[in-house]
XYZ file of C-alpha atoms in Angstrom:
668
model
C -2.733 0.158 -55.066
C -2.284 -0.172 -51.296
C -5.315 2.082 -50.660
C -8.993 1.722 -51.340
C -12.169 3.473 -50.214
C -14.662 1.039 -48.772
C -17.961 1.746 -46.999
C -17.047 5.246 -45.809
C -13.597 4.203 -44.583
C -10.089 4.416 -45.942
C -8.401 1.002 -46.143
C -4.663 0.436 -46.436
C -3.423 -3.071 -47.214
C 0.192 -4.104 -47.599
C 1.518 -7.630 -47.155
C -0.205 -9.051 -44.033
C -1.338 -5.723 -42.577
C -4.772 -4.231 -43.119
C -5.495 -0.808 -41.625
C -8.858 0.959 -41.422
C -9.508 4.648 -40.812
C -13.177 5.492 -40.449
C -15.199 8.398 -39.062
C -16.425 7.660 -35.522
C -18.371 10.685 -34.339
C -17.921 14.313 -35.286
C -14.313 15.382 -35.929
C -13.131 11.904 -34.947
C -11.603 8.752 -36.400
C -11.287 5.183 -35.276
C -8.077 3.561 -36.519
C -7.613 -0.195 -36.548
C -4.824 -2.357 -37.902
C -4.259 -6.107 -37.792
C -2.182 -8.868 -39.331
C -4.845 -11.481 -38.594
C -6.930 -12.988 -41.406
C -9.877 -10.784 -40.416
C -10.276 -7.558 -38.464
C -11.458 -8.400 -34.907
C -14.990 -7.159 -34.295
C -14.954 -6.017 -30.631
C -15.712 -2.338 -30.054
C -14.517 -2.359 -26.406
C -15.068 1.126 -24.969
C -16.589 2.646 -28.098
C -20.296 3.043 -28.725
C -21.670 2.710 -32.270
C -20.778 5.863 -34.223
C -23.223 8.546 -35.239
C -23.654 9.041 -38.953
C -20.663 10.908 -40.355
C -19.692 11.098 -43.982
C -15.975 11.059 -44.667
C -14.197 12.754 -47.568
C -11.696 10.259 -48.986
C -9.025 11.103 -51.549
C -6.733 8.653 -53.375
C -3.835 10.452 -55.082
C -1.799 9.617 -58.170
C 1.442 9.400 -56.194
C 0.029 6.482 -54.200
C -0.853 8.452 -51.054
C -4.316 8.960 -49.580
C -6.264 11.124 -47.150
C -9.532 11.062 -45.231
C -11.290 14.045 -43.669
C -14.055 14.189 -41.051
C -14.942 17.717 -40.006
C -12.036 19.261 -38.083
C -9.707 16.258 -38.432
C -7.704 15.114 -41.428
C -5.599 11.955 -41.774
C -2.884 11.652 -44.414
C -1.072 8.451 -45.328
C 2.039 8.179 -47.474
C 2.498 5.503 -50.153
C 4.680 3.659 -47.669
C 1.939 3.620 -45.027
C 3.104 6.402 -42.688
C 0.112 8.045 -41.001
C -0.311 11.595 -39.702
C -3.222 13.573 -38.271
C -3.955 17.253 -38.828
C -6.516 19.885 -38.064
C -8.725 20.832 -40.951
C -6.434 23.806 -41.592
C -3.428 21.480 -41.974
C -1.856 21.998 -38.532
C -0.046 18.813 -37.515
C -1.457 17.063 -34.441
C 0.126 13.600 -34.438
C 2.700 12.049 -36.701
C 3.757 8.416 -36.694
C 7.397 7.838 -35.834
C 9.003 5.944 -38.713
C 12.717 5.571 -39.346
C 13.310 3.325 -42.357
C 14.323 3.466 -46.013
C 11.022 2.542 -47.650
C 11.076 5.990 -49.246
C 14.627 7.287 -49.678
C 13.284 10.730 -50.635
C 11.348 11.152 -47.370
C 12.855 13.181 -44.544
C 12.287 10.266 -42.191
C 14.555 8.050 -44.310
C 16.950 6.315 -41.899
C 19.059 3.194 -41.473
C 17.525 2.631 -38.005
C 14.775 0.473 -39.544
C 12.065 1.317 -36.965
C 8.400 0.906 -37.841
C 5.593 3.016 -36.369
C 3.285 0.017 -36.056
C 5.361 -2.884 -34.851
C 3.652 -6.279 -34.530
C 5.951 -8.837 -32.879
C 4.461 -12.330 -33.216
C 3.805 -14.403 -30.094
C 3.344 -18.154 -29.975
C -0.367 -18.890 -30.139
C -1.297 -16.160 -32.610
C -1.230 -12.842 -30.732
C 1.232 -10.017 -31.212
C 3.228 -7.793 -28.924
C 2.295 -4.380 -30.299
C 4.143 -1.064 -30.235
C 2.748 2.131 -31.759
C 5.028 5.162 -31.983
C 4.314 8.837 -32.605
C 6.758 11.692 -32.899
C 6.573 14.378 -30.251
C 5.471 17.228 -32.489
C 5.786 20.091 -29.970
C 8.277 20.351 -27.083
C 5.796 22.273 -24.930
C 2.859 19.857 -25.412
C 0.980 18.939 -22.238
C -0.853 15.639 -21.754
C -3.675 14.991 -19.272
C -6.113 12.227 -18.419
C -5.105 8.538 -18.516
C -6.843 7.672 -15.258
C -5.460 7.357 -11.762
C -1.800 6.891 -10.945
C -0.055 7.338 -7.624
C 2.235 10.198 -8.600
C 1.938 13.974 -8.191
C 2.100 15.142 -11.826
C -0.997 16.595 -13.425
C 0.778 17.128 -16.760
C 1.795 13.639 -17.866
C 4.249 14.666 -20.561
C 7.510 12.954 -19.701
C 5.895 10.187 -17.647
C 5.930 6.429 -18.084
C 2.624 4.732 -17.222
C 1.711 1.085 -16.860
C -1.472 0.212 -18.738
C -2.707 -2.136 -16.037
C -4.809 -1.991 -12.901
C -3.568 -2.335 -9.341
C -4.966 -1.381 -5.952
C -5.003 2.471 -6.153
C -4.088 2.474 -9.877
C -6.746 2.674 -12.593
C -5.612 2.774 -16.208
C -8.183 4.730 -18.231
C -6.251 5.319 -21.477
C -7.747 8.545 -22.804
C -5.199 11.322 -23.231
C -6.140 14.974 -23.743
C -3.474 17.115 -25.412
C -2.900 20.847 -25.196
C -2.371 20.732 -28.968
C -6.085 20.144 -29.471
C -6.586 16.417 -29.819
C -7.903 13.593 -27.659
C -6.617 10.043 -28.022
C -8.169 6.807 -26.708
C -6.067 3.639 -26.701
C -9.022 1.323 -27.272
C -7.204 -1.840 -26.283
C -7.764 -3.618 -22.925
C -4.445 -5.474 -23.053
C -1.895 -5.012 -20.297
C 0.783 -2.677 -21.616
C 2.578 0.598 -21.196
C 2.646 4.151 -22.548
C 5.605 6.494 -22.483
C 4.964 10.172 -23.228
C 8.590 10.893 -24.038
C 10.202 14.143 -25.020
C 11.003 12.685 -28.441
C 8.568 9.790 -28.920
C 5.234 8.656 -27.526
C 5.041 4.859 -27.462
C 1.922 2.802 -26.771
C 2.442 -0.899 -26.053
C 0.188 -3.940 -25.668
C 1.761 -7.128 -24.340
C -0.580 -9.460 -26.217
C -3.184 -8.416 -28.776
C -4.675 -9.178 -32.152
C -4.905 -5.602 -33.372
C -4.069 -1.961 -32.987
C -7.192 0.038 -32.111
C -7.421 3.697 -31.183
C -9.793 6.633 -31.472
C -8.710 10.212 -32.077
C -10.632 13.484 -32.094
C -9.742 17.111 -32.843
C -11.254 20.205 -31.271
C -10.702 23.836 -30.420
C -11.073 23.564 -26.620
C -10.581 20.919 -23.927
C -14.344 20.927 -23.368
C -14.985 20.136 -27.025
C -12.560 17.195 -26.857
C -14.054 15.913 -23.610
C -17.598 16.101 -24.907
C -16.641 14.270 -28.109
C -15.068 11.509 -26.025
C -18.193 11.280 -23.867
C -20.324 10.851 -26.978
C -17.996 8.109 -28.173
C -17.862 6.107 -24.917
C -20.917 7.164 -22.919
C -21.728 9.366 -19.950
C -22.588 8.675 -16.324
C -26.238 8.372 -15.324
C -27.719 11.255 -13.366
C -26.358 11.039 -9.837
C -29.106 10.255 -7.297
C -29.910 13.101 -4.907
C -28.717 11.329 -1.768
C -25.221 10.786 -3.175
C -24.351 14.496 -3.221
C -24.326 14.598 0.585
C -21.900 13.191 3.164
C -20.901 9.501 3.254
C -19.788 7.953 6.574
C -17.484 4.954 6.384
C -14.719 3.169 8.293
C -12.861 -0.106 8.398
C -15.129 -1.708 9.565
C -18.407 -1.729 11.510
C -18.384 -5.190 13.077
C -22.045 -5.516 14.047
C -25.485 -4.304 13.110
C -25.884 -2.479 16.412
C -22.535 -0.687 16.078
C -23.488 0.672 12.670
C -26.954 1.724 13.798
C -25.567 3.482 16.860
C -23.244 5.561 14.672
C -26.166 6.549 12.421
C -28.270 7.443 15.463
C -25.448 9.549 16.905
C -25.217 11.596 13.699
C -28.934 12.255 14.034
C -28.682 13.067 17.754
C -25.953 15.589 16.983
C -28.022 16.941 14.063
C -25.099 16.436 11.666
C -25.746 15.911 7.944
C -25.308 12.340 6.708
C -26.604 10.781 3.503
C -24.906 7.380 3.258
C -23.458 4.917 5.760
C -21.370 1.951 4.716
C -21.026 -1.691 5.717
C -17.481 -2.589 4.707
C -15.989 -5.984 3.936
C -16.259 -9.238 5.924
C -19.826 -8.790 7.036
C -20.308 -12.136 5.262
C -19.601 -15.672 6.531
C -16.988 -16.383 3.824
C -15.819 -14.639 0.662
C -18.047 -15.744 -2.202
C -21.111 -15.881 0.041
C -22.785 -12.633 -0.882
C -24.963 -12.263 2.214
C -24.972 -10.982 5.789
C -23.462 -13.174 8.501
C -26.479 -13.652 10.810
C -24.246 -13.905 13.881
C -23.357 -10.215 13.651
C -26.136 -8.910 11.383
C -29.197 -10.746 12.726
C -31.949 -8.563 11.238
C -30.775 -6.622 8.172
C -34.369 -5.888 7.125
C -35.020 -4.013 10.371
C -31.643 -2.260 10.139
C -32.306 -1.030 6.600
C -35.810 0.086 7.556
C -34.487 2.129 10.503
C -31.821 3.750 8.339
C -34.414 4.705 5.745
C -36.544 6.282 8.473
C -33.515 8.405 9.360
C -33.070 9.347 5.693
C -29.797 7.439 5.366
C -28.945 5.219 2.401
C -27.038 1.994 3.113
C -24.094 0.906 0.978
C -22.855 -2.687 1.246
C -19.439 -3.997 0.255
C -19.122 -6.703 -2.391
C -15.913 -8.606 -3.092
C -15.383 -10.639 -6.281
C -13.303 -13.256 -4.459
C -14.655 -16.758 -3.812
C -13.252 -18.822 -0.935
C -12.638 -22.509 -1.602
C -14.696 -23.217 1.553
C -17.682 -21.090 0.501
C -21.108 -22.505 -0.264
C -20.930 -21.305 -3.892
C -17.410 -22.399 -4.828
C -18.125 -25.899 -6.201
C -21.031 -24.755 -8.350
C -19.106 -21.786 -9.738
C -16.111 -23.996 -10.490
C -18.309 -26.520 -12.292
C -19.954 -23.840 -14.446
C -16.694 -22.113 -15.377
C -17.512 -18.909 -13.528
C -14.088 -18.470 -11.892
C -10.884 -16.901 -13.193
C -8.257 -19.474 -14.126
C -4.503 -19.540 -13.593
C -2.117 -20.796 -16.260
C 0.517 -21.862 -13.731
C 0.514 -23.080 -10.170
C -2.419 -23.560 -7.821
C -5.644 -21.715 -8.643
C -5.455 -18.902 -6.092
C -5.745 -15.205 -6.889
C -5.698 -13.864 -3.331
C -4.827 -15.469 -0.023
C -6.319 -12.785 2.244
C -8.449 -14.416 4.956
C -8.609 -17.634 2.959
C -7.608 -19.188 -0.352
C -9.721 -17.429 -2.964
C -10.147 -16.940 -6.692
C -12.222 -14.191 -8.328
C -15.454 -14.621 -10.229
C -14.961 -14.047 -13.936
C -16.794 -10.804 -14.689
C -16.086 -11.203 -18.421
C -18.362 -14.265 -18.434
C -22.032 -13.274 -18.836
C -23.143 -16.377 -16.963
C -20.928 -15.489 -14.006
C -22.273 -11.943 -14.008
C -25.846 -13.191 -13.821
C -24.970 -15.723 -11.103
C -23.329 -13.163 -8.817
C -26.096 -10.620 -9.367
C -28.801 -13.129 -8.463
C -27.032 -13.890 -5.181
C -26.680 -10.186 -4.391
C -30.259 -9.493 -5.425
C -31.672 -12.145 -3.115
C -29.541 -11.283 -0.090
C -29.169 -7.493 -0.412
C -31.192 -5.816 -3.130
C -34.508 -7.437 -2.252
C -33.987 -6.261 1.336
C -33.663 -2.632 0.238
C -29.944 -2.173 -0.521
C -29.749 -0.042 -3.645
C -26.093 0.978 -3.461
C -23.120 -1.369 -3.725
C -19.436 -0.972 -2.995
C -17.763 -3.132 -5.652
C -14.359 -3.516 -4.055
C -11.235 -5.287 -5.359
C -12.328 -4.227 -8.822
C -8.937 -4.308 -10.557
C -9.129 -7.207 -9.619
C -6.503 -7.125 -6.887
C -4.176 -10.106 -6.880
C -1.843 -11.149 -4.080
C 0.819 -11.274 -6.818
C 0.328 -9.152 -9.948
C 1.569 -11.789 -12.385
C -0.659 -10.536 -15.173
C 0.455 -13.311 -17.527
C -0.791 -16.023 -15.136
C -4.527 -15.277 -15.181
C -7.013 -16.246 -17.857
C -10.582 -15.018 -18.348
C -13.589 -16.183 -20.314
C -12.700 -13.598 -22.990
C -9.006 -14.459 -23.103
C -5.693 -14.155 -21.284
C -5.360 -11.351 -18.753
C -2.480 -9.827 -20.718
C -4.834 -9.570 -23.715
C -8.104 -8.371 -22.114
C -7.415 -7.807 -18.413
C -8.153 -4.090 -18.260
C -11.746 -4.861 -19.261
C -12.468 -6.572 -15.915
C -13.648 -3.518 -13.891
C -15.981 -2.481 -16.712
C -17.701 -5.858 -16.598
C -17.746 -5.852 -12.788
C -19.662 -2.559 -12.904
C -21.911 -3.933 -15.649
C -22.751 -6.974 -13.462
C -24.638 -4.812 -10.991
C -25.711 -2.051 -13.372
C -27.554 -4.500 -15.631
C -29.199 -6.250 -12.708
C -30.348 -3.031 -11.067
C -31.556 -1.607 -14.373
C -33.566 -4.776 -15.008
C -35.306 -4.141 -11.691
C -36.357 -0.712 -12.939
C -33.885 1.308 -10.889
C -32.893 4.667 -12.332
C -29.886 6.887 -11.575
C -27.739 3.848 -10.787
C -24.522 4.450 -8.893
C -22.030 1.962 -7.445
C -18.640 2.576 -5.843
C -15.683 0.807 -7.473
C -11.972 0.797 -6.799
C -11.077 0.739 -10.481
C -12.300 1.660 -13.962
C -11.374 1.538 -17.606
C -12.643 3.508 -20.580
C -16.430 3.224 -20.716
C -16.929 2.341 -17.042
C -18.748 5.625 -16.534
C -21.829 4.519 -18.486
C -22.332 1.687 -15.991
C -22.674 4.062 -13.048
C -19.099 3.707 -11.787
C -18.070 6.022 -8.966
C -14.336 5.407 -8.540
C -12.275 6.007 -5.449
C -8.507 5.983 -5.202
C -7.985 2.820 -3.202
C -5.881 1.949 -0.183
C -3.688 5.035 -0.057
C -1.394 6.277 2.700
C -2.378 8.890 5.270
C 0.129 11.622 4.447
C 0.327 14.998 2.770
C 2.380 13.536 -0.077
C -0.408 11.015 -0.659
C -2.962 13.841 -0.618
C -1.004 15.571 -3.380
C -1.062 12.351 -5.417
C -4.844 12.132 -5.068
C -5.177 15.752 -6.191
C -3.532 14.895 -9.528
C -5.347 11.556 -9.770
C -8.802 13.051 -9.302
C -8.354 15.716 -11.957
C -6.860 13.299 -14.465
C -9.638 10.785 -13.828
C -12.192 13.459 -14.688
C -10.344 14.294 -17.900
C -10.164 10.565 -18.699
C -13.971 10.523 -18.780
C -14.671 9.348 -15.209
C -16.396 12.373 -13.603
C -17.598 10.446 -10.536
C -14.505 10.200 -8.360
C -13.645 10.382 -4.693
C -10.963 9.475 -2.197
C -10.700 8.237 1.375
C -10.776 11.455 3.388
C -7.735 11.230 5.627
C -6.179 8.411 3.603
C -6.569 4.708 4.319
C -3.354 3.447 5.965
C -1.430 4.889 8.885
C -3.676 7.477 10.573
C -3.549 7.393 14.399
C -6.651 8.840 16.042
C -4.729 10.536 18.893
C -1.952 12.050 16.745
C -2.188 15.877 16.369
C -0.237 15.661 13.111
C -2.854 13.311 11.704
C -5.582 15.650 12.937
C -4.074 18.411 10.800
C -3.960 16.113 7.767
C -7.525 14.951 8.354
C -8.794 18.533 8.554
C -7.065 19.581 5.341
C -8.282 16.437 3.584
C -11.826 16.964 4.857
C -11.791 20.513 3.486
C -10.613 19.216 0.109
C -13.140 16.339 0.229
C -15.965 18.855 0.593
C -15.170 19.908 -2.981
C -14.883 16.445 -4.519
C -17.722 14.954 -6.563
C -18.506 12.638 -3.628
C -17.585 13.457 -0.005
C -16.691 10.227 1.792
C -14.880 9.742 5.102
C -13.073 6.402 5.265
C -9.907 4.830 6.642
C -8.242 2.022 8.533
C -7.475 4.040 11.663
C -4.994 3.056 14.346
C -4.968 1.527 16.880
C -7.123 -1.365 15.743
C -10.126 -2.394 17.787
C -10.308 -5.740 19.558
C -11.847 -8.502 17.493
C -15.549 -8.834 18.285
C -16.042 -12.500 17.394
C -14.138 -15.536 16.154
C -16.334 -16.940 13.394
C -17.244 -15.923 9.865
C -16.338 -12.404 8.843
C -15.262 -11.522 12.383
C -11.862 -13.054 11.638
C -11.040 -9.711 9.986
C -10.274 -7.003 12.560
C -11.613 -3.460 12.667
C -9.866 -0.113 12.687
C -10.367 2.567 15.334
C -13.413 4.826 15.317
C -13.598 7.164 12.339
C -16.555 9.437 12.934
C -16.124 13.202 12.922
C -16.340 13.253 16.752
C -13.673 10.521 17.134
C -10.646 12.835 17.176
C -10.623 16.151 19.034
C -12.984 19.073 19.673
C -11.130 21.124 17.051
C -11.469 18.395 14.434
C -15.174 18.062 15.212
C -15.783 21.816 14.984
C -14.036 22.175 11.629
C -15.569 19.029 10.153
C -18.993 20.237 11.265
C -18.388 23.528 9.474
C -17.665 21.710 6.216
C -20.446 19.172 6.618
C -22.951 22.015 6.624
C -21.110 23.820 3.829
C -21.414 20.727 1.629
C -25.079 20.470 2.567
C -25.707 24.050 1.451
C -23.890 23.438 -1.829
C -25.865 20.339 -2.783
C -28.104 22.149 -5.322
C -24.939 23.466 -6.992
C -23.372 19.976 -6.947
C -26.530 18.538 -8.503
C -26.257 21.013 -11.362
C -22.675 19.870 -12.020
C -23.819 16.257 -11.988
C -26.368 17.157 -14.638
C -23.580 18.525 -16.842
C -21.565 15.335 -16.304
C -24.573 13.229 -17.253
C -25.520 15.223 -20.323
C -22.119 16.212 -21.733
C -19.412 14.322 -19.848
C -18.151 17.504 -18.182
C -15.766 16.744 -15.287
C -17.206 17.997 -11.992
C -13.713 18.959 -10.842
C -11.276 20.063 -13.523
C -8.023 21.995 -14.022
C -8.190 25.742 -14.579
C -7.380 25.437 -18.279
C -10.606 23.508 -18.918
C -12.683 26.679 -18.482
C -9.892 29.118 -19.415
C -8.029 27.525 -22.347
C -6.899 30.884 -23.736
C -5.037 31.717 -20.513
C -1.571 30.219 -21.047
C -0.709 30.491 -17.350
C -3.767 28.425 -16.429
C -2.172 25.445 -18.206
C 0.771 25.579 -15.790
C -1.237 25.492 -12.549
C -1.106 22.076 -10.873
C -2.295 22.838 -7.325
C -5.722 24.450 -7.894
C -8.887 23.370 -9.649
C -12.424 24.399 -10.506
C -15.342 22.684 -8.795
C -17.985 23.393 -11.379
C -17.655 26.680 -13.261
C -18.012 29.065 -10.305
C -15.779 27.787 -7.473
C -11.996 27.910 -7.609
C -10.493 25.618 -4.958
C -6.900 25.981 -3.770
C -6.424 23.210 -1.179
C -3.662 23.228 1.413
C -1.563 20.128 0.763
C 1.477 20.693 2.971
C 1.834 20.352 6.734
C 1.921 23.520 8.863
C 1.041 25.703 5.873
C -1.124 28.695 6.835
C -0.695 30.813 3.685
C -0.433 30.008 0.017
C -0.258 31.605 -3.411
C -3.267 31.353 -5.700
C -3.435 32.068 -9.420
C -6.701 33.645 -10.578
C -7.420 32.891 -14.255
C -7.638 35.719 -16.749
C -11.021 36.566 -18.162
C -13.050 36.762 -14.941
C -13.158 38.513 -11.606
C -12.714 36.444 -8.450
C -14.126 37.009 -4.967
C -12.527 35.459 -1.902
C -15.386 33.403 -0.459
C -14.268 34.068 3.136
C -13.113 37.713 3.098
C -15.326 38.992 0.215
C -12.329 40.738 -1.382
C -12.566 40.841 -5.183
C -9.672 40.584 -7.639
C -9.326 40.783 -11.384
C -8.133 37.590 -13.033
C -4.725 37.122 -14.589
C -2.712 37.548 -11.405
C -1.113 35.598 -8.592
C -2.065 36.579 -5.048
C -1.120 35.426 -1.550
C -3.970 34.371 0.712
C -4.242 33.336 4.323
C -5.175 29.709 4.954
C -5.808 29.219 8.675
C -6.466 25.624 9.701
C -10.240 26.024 9.376
C -10.220 27.660 5.914
C -9.533 26.191 2.491
C -8.912 29.049 0.017
C -11.987 29.457 -2.188
C -12.796 32.015 -4.863
C -16.112 32.633 -6.601
C -16.183 33.610 -10.269
C -17.786 36.897 -11.280
C -19.581 37.339 -7.981
C -21.377 33.981 -8.057
C -23.946 33.850 -5.280
C -23.203 30.591 -3.526
C -23.818 29.841 0.177
C -20.227 29.308 1.294
C -20.853 31.059 4.597
C -24.029 30.774 6.643
């Protein structure tokens, strides 16, 4: 027979293929298939499973099934796999069109396999996995961060690869009641087509995915969090306001900004030293020419109650003091073709290899000596994709294998580099800011932001979708550059409007961080070391106009008043994996209209946020979910849920509604 039961898993073997289906958490399966001599052992994003006992049946007709709580998998004698709820409702069905069973309704002369392994020279396979689209009205969410405006991803085509502002986190949540993790770090693609869903890996040794069934989105999300881990508890300081710009050029400039916030009595929790405060890339330390006494600087900031975050880049300049040693020890990414350069920004550089445990320890020890031991407990792990000057994914090779085979694992190991080091020092509630993530990054304290995005309303709409889908992909710590990164001119009234609307929205993001490369650029301060990289214009809340300052001040204090509420949401994220910001359907899955809303969200359970994301808009429609009453936080008018209403949205007001009379300090 092709099937056998073995150690609590169902095994299918035919010709060169061996496929395993085994329980992996409540109501969940892990499915692996390979044509290698042995099943590869890596678990990638998945944690060891909790004890679950499967019910396995082998039938006389040569078929088989395996059940784990609410999920059931059936496999035909020919190896076609389908997933069902416990009551038999079809969730996913492999797309097969061949004549292995002429009596089956999928019998076809097309000769298409569901699990297609195309051999590559060297031993890997190009893998395609196909499922039928079982319901025309299915909606798909999650999958990480993509620069496009669609919250519902059904009908989209997504690259399974990281780029600056793109983070592939391949967990999909379906309106049909299943969650699906593509547990494969290979570069690839997924197409959620109207007829077929196709997952692809460019180079891999196996097919590996995890699937769960549940009755609500929250149940699916919590099962995924148990399978891949949850964020630590967010430290108290991180729930406040973060001040950042490209870039403070000197120690005194940064300190003067911090002092000015205190003189103005404005809330501030974190201030950031951005890139090129170092002599050369790959020298993880302050350039003493411009940062002569970091110990005194950090001490003064702590006296003001401000946490310092310092930028780290993974790039190593050929001229840097660490390059030769790292090259000798094999701690640098390799290229398969051409000269060994990954980026040519401000020097010829190649990235440290975060998949190499020795390289991780080496970089951490440098950062520990030059930052951590001085009091820096918060790192900005930039370029985390990693960013390449040219995204030729097939040209880079890591300690663990070719980039096309394992490349999406890089940001997870970059986060782990600092998480492990900080944890070893006894630090709790670890948080670091990264520009990328993959499945499982959350358990290493990864706060992800959406990268070098444009300063425009269309870009704001993209971030709206990205932030919600990142939360549903299991990354609840997410933020964005308030105002966007590129193209904002400090004296442009149109940019002022965008900045205000973005600042209002940013108040209701998990982390509230002002950042951007503002125009016009400042004159270069020096000519040596990191000073070769210029600075953007001022980007403090008082840098624009009196109106901008007044409105930003209003929302700075609003965020400050809401910090106890934000902390409670962070507790839910830590304990259960609950997204801090989530679509309306997450809390109201029985409301069919809530599944269609793509321009509102819930910030925790009690605040409905309807941001203004178009220029010159002073009124908008808001849908209030059925099953609750909703009070306008500004006017105090109360409405029953299940209806669409029009609300005023003057420039200083983001539409907010409180559920069932929640007593939250929106207004002073």
